């Protein structure tokens, strides 16, 4: 939305979209047991074909069971998660701006 408001075009490259075992830190953040299955996505967001953000996100499957079935080149993980599990907190998000 921010990119569109600037009159630019958003695109992204999905580097990873998979189910993984939660390490201790991830499990604690998602209120799961270590080793529990969680979803992990890694996406590079671009503005007019220039990389601007590296997003690594872990998601509790109980909150978004269809997460791995999404095409995040058309809809961002944030938009999808906001639709299926509106946030009161954001324990499943981690993004790093690219400068």
PDB file of C-alpha atoms in Angstrom:
ATOM      1  CA  UNK A   1       0.000   0.000   0.000  1.00  0.00           C
ATOM      2  CA  UNK A   2       2.826   2.430   0.872  1.00  0.00           C
ATOM      3  CA  UNK A   3       4.520   1.765  -2.452  1.00  0.00           C
ATOM      4  CA  UNK A   4       1.288   2.336  -4.411  1.00  0.00           C
ATOM      5  CA  UNK A   5       0.681   5.578  -2.507  1.00  0.00           C
ATOM      6  CA  UNK A   6       4.052   6.806  -3.802  1.00  0.00           C
ATOM      7  CA  UNK A   7       2.894   5.996  -7.337  1.00  0.00           C
ATOM      8  CA  UNK A   8       5.288   3.071  -7.663  1.00  0.00           C
ATOM      9  CA  UNK A   9       4.884  -0.625  -8.388  1.00  0.00           C
ATOM     10  CA  UNK A  10       5.323  -3.408  -5.827  1.00  0.00           C
ATOM     11  CA  UNK A  11       6.646  -6.801  -6.841  1.00  0.00           C
ATOM     12  CA  UNK A  12       8.336  -9.562  -4.927  1.00  0.00           C
ATOM     13  CA  UNK A  13      10.370 -12.718  -5.189  1.00  0.00           C
ATOM     14  CA  UNK A  14       9.325 -15.619  -2.977  1.00  0.00           C
ATOM     15  CA  UNK A  15      12.562 -17.314  -1.941  1.00  0.00           C
ATOM     16  CA  UNK A  16      11.046 -19.824   0.488  1.00  0.00           C
ATOM     17  CA  UNK A  17       7.574 -21.015   1.418  1.00  0.00           C
ATOM     18  CA  UNK A  18       7.785 -24.160   3.527  1.00  0.00           C
ATOM     19  CA  UNK A  19       6.921 -26.007   6.724  1.00  0.00           C
ATOM     20  CA  UNK A  20       9.754 -26.237   9.251  1.00  0.00           C
ATOM     21  CA  UNK A  21      10.361 -27.291  12.857  1.00  0.00           C
ATOM     22  CA  UNK A  22      10.304 -24.411  15.312  1.00  0.00           C
ATOM     23  CA  UNK A  23      13.541 -23.720  17.141  1.00  0.00           C
ATOM     24  CA  UNK A  24      13.356 -22.585  20.778  1.00  0.00           C
ATOM     25  CA  UNK A  25      13.093 -18.865  19.978  1.00  0.00           C
ATOM     26  CA  UNK A  26      10.484 -19.301  17.242  1.00  0.00           C
ATOM     27  CA  UNK A  27       8.456 -21.700  19.389  1.00  0.00           C
ATOM     28  CA  UNK A  28       8.400 -19.229  22.261  1.00  0.00           C
ATOM     29  CA  UNK A  29       7.317 -16.355  19.996  1.00  0.00           C
ATOM     30  CA  UNK A  30       4.513 -18.396  18.417  1.00  0.00           C
ATOM     31  CA  UNK A  31       3.463 -20.072  21.667  1.00  0.00           C
ATOM     32  CA  UNK A  32       4.337 -23.527  20.315  1.00  0.00           C
ATOM     33  CA  UNK A  33       6.565 -26.307  21.595  1.00  0.00           C
ATOM     34  CA  UNK A  34      10.133 -26.526  20.274  1.00  0.00           C
ATOM     35  CA  UNK A  35      10.108 -28.820  17.260  1.00  0.00           C
ATOM     36  CA  UNK A  36       6.445 -28.099  16.455  1.00  0.00           C
ATOM     37  CA  UNK A  37       5.622 -27.499  12.814  1.00  0.00           C
ATOM     38  CA  UNK A  38       5.401 -23.870  11.723  1.00  0.00           C
ATOM     39  CA  UNK A  39       5.270 -22.190   8.358  1.00  0.00           C
ATOM     40  CA  UNK A  40       8.221 -20.116   7.142  1.00  0.00           C
ATOM     41  CA  UNK A  41       8.339 -17.689   4.249  1.00  0.00           C
ATOM     42  CA  UNK A  42      11.221 -15.621   2.939  1.00  0.00           C
ATOM     43  CA  UNK A  43      10.302 -12.895   0.474  1.00  0.00           C
ATOM     44  CA  UNK A  44      12.177  -9.992  -1.095  1.00  0.00           C
ATOM     45  CA  UNK A  45       9.860  -7.036  -1.687  1.00  0.00           C
ATOM     46  CA  UNK A  46      10.719  -4.606  -4.473  1.00  0.00           C
ATOM     47  CA  UNK A  47       9.679  -1.122  -5.447  1.00  0.00           C
ATOM     48  CA  UNK A  48       9.944  -0.548  -9.202  1.00  0.00           C
ATOM     49  CA  UNK A  49      12.234  -3.618  -9.411  1.00  0.00           C
ATOM     50  CA  UNK A  50      14.579  -2.332  -6.676  1.00  0.00           C
ATOM     51  CA  UNK A  51      14.818  -4.590  -3.593  1.00  0.00           C
ATOM     52  CA  UNK A  52      13.673  -2.667  -0.508  1.00  0.00           C
ATOM     53  CA  UNK A  53      12.814  -5.306   2.108  1.00  0.00           C
ATOM     54  CA  UNK A  54      13.841  -8.839   3.049  1.00  0.00           C
ATOM     55  CA  UNK A  55      10.974 -10.482   4.946  1.00  0.00           C
ATOM     56  CA  UNK A  56      11.462 -13.684   6.929  1.00  0.00           C
ATOM     57  CA  UNK A  57       8.197 -14.694   8.570  1.00  0.00           C
ATOM     58  CA  UNK A  58       7.213 -17.624  10.764  1.00  0.00           C
ATOM     59  CA  UNK A  59       3.513 -18.388  11.104  1.00  0.00           C
ATOM     60  CA  UNK A  60       1.595 -20.590  13.515  1.00  0.00           C
ATOM     61  CA  UNK A  61      -0.360 -23.035  11.305  1.00  0.00           C
ATOM     62  CA  UNK A  62      -3.294 -22.927  13.729  1.00  0.00           C
ATOM     63  CA  UNK A  63      -3.725 -19.227  12.924  1.00  0.00           C
ATOM     64  CA  UNK A  64      -3.430 -19.513   9.135  1.00  0.00           C
ATOM     65  CA  UNK A  65      -3.827 -23.108   7.970  1.00  0.00           C
ATOM     66  CA  UNK A  66      -3.763 -22.210   4.241  1.00  0.00           C
ATOM     67  CA  UNK A  67      -0.638 -20.030   4.441  1.00  0.00           C
ATOM     68  CA  UNK A  68       1.477 -22.346   2.268  1.00  0.00           C
ATOM     69  CA  UNK A  69      -1.220 -22.413  -0.433  1.00  0.00           C
ATOM     70  CA  UNK A  70      -1.064 -18.649  -1.053  1.00  0.00           C
ATOM     71  CA  UNK A  71       0.522 -16.975  -4.066  1.00  0.00           C
ATOM     72  CA  UNK A  72       2.371 -14.143  -2.375  1.00  0.00           C
ATOM     73  CA  UNK A  73       3.345 -12.591  -5.700  1.00  0.00           C
ATOM     74  CA  UNK A  74      -0.279 -11.350  -5.892  1.00  0.00           C
ATOM     75  CA  UNK A  75      -1.144 -10.800  -2.227  1.00  0.00           C
ATOM     76  CA  UNK A  76       1.352 -10.003   0.526  1.00  0.00           C
ATOM     77  CA  UNK A  77       1.640 -12.185   3.631  1.00  0.00           C
ATOM     78  CA  UNK A  78       0.537  -9.207   5.723  1.00  0.00           C
ATOM     79  CA  UNK A  79      -2.640  -8.746   3.691  1.00  0.00           C
ATOM     80  CA  UNK A  80      -3.443 -12.452   3.822  1.00  0.00           C
ATOM     81  CA  UNK A  81      -2.797 -12.740   7.567  1.00  0.00           C
ATOM     82  CA  UNK A  82      -4.815  -9.603   8.297  1.00  0.00           C
ATOM     83  CA  UNK A  83      -7.756 -11.177   6.485  1.00  0.00           C
ATOM     84  CA  UNK A  84      -7.619 -14.610   8.155  1.00  0.00           C
ATOM     85  CA  UNK A  85      -6.245 -13.744  11.597  1.00  0.00           C
ATOM     86  CA  UNK A  86      -6.496 -10.024  12.399  1.00  0.00           C
ATOM     87  CA  UNK A  87      -3.628  -8.995  14.632  1.00  0.00           C
ATOM     88  CA  UNK A  88      -3.743  -7.915  18.210  1.00  0.00           C
ATOM     89  CA  UNK A  89       0.042  -8.479  18.321  1.00  0.00           C
ATOM     90  CA  UNK A  90       2.633  -9.331  15.676  1.00  0.00           C
ATOM     91  CA  UNK A  91       4.642 -12.273  16.994  1.00  0.00           C
ATOM     92  CA  UNK A  92       5.001 -13.854  13.534  1.00  0.00           C
ATOM     93  CA  UNK A  93       6.612 -10.991  11.625  1.00  0.00           C
ATOM     94  CA  UNK A  94      10.214 -10.082  11.053  1.00  0.00           C
ATOM     95  CA  UNK A  95      11.376  -7.859   8.214  1.00  0.00           C
ATOM     96  CA  UNK A  96      14.636  -6.171   7.427  1.00  0.00           C
ATOM     97  CA  UNK A  97      14.725  -3.064   5.211  1.00  0.00           C
ATOM     98  CA  UNK A  98      17.314  -3.210   2.433  1.00  0.00           C
ATOM     99  CA  UNK A  99      19.306  -0.004   2.128  1.00  0.00           C
TER     100      UNK A  99
END
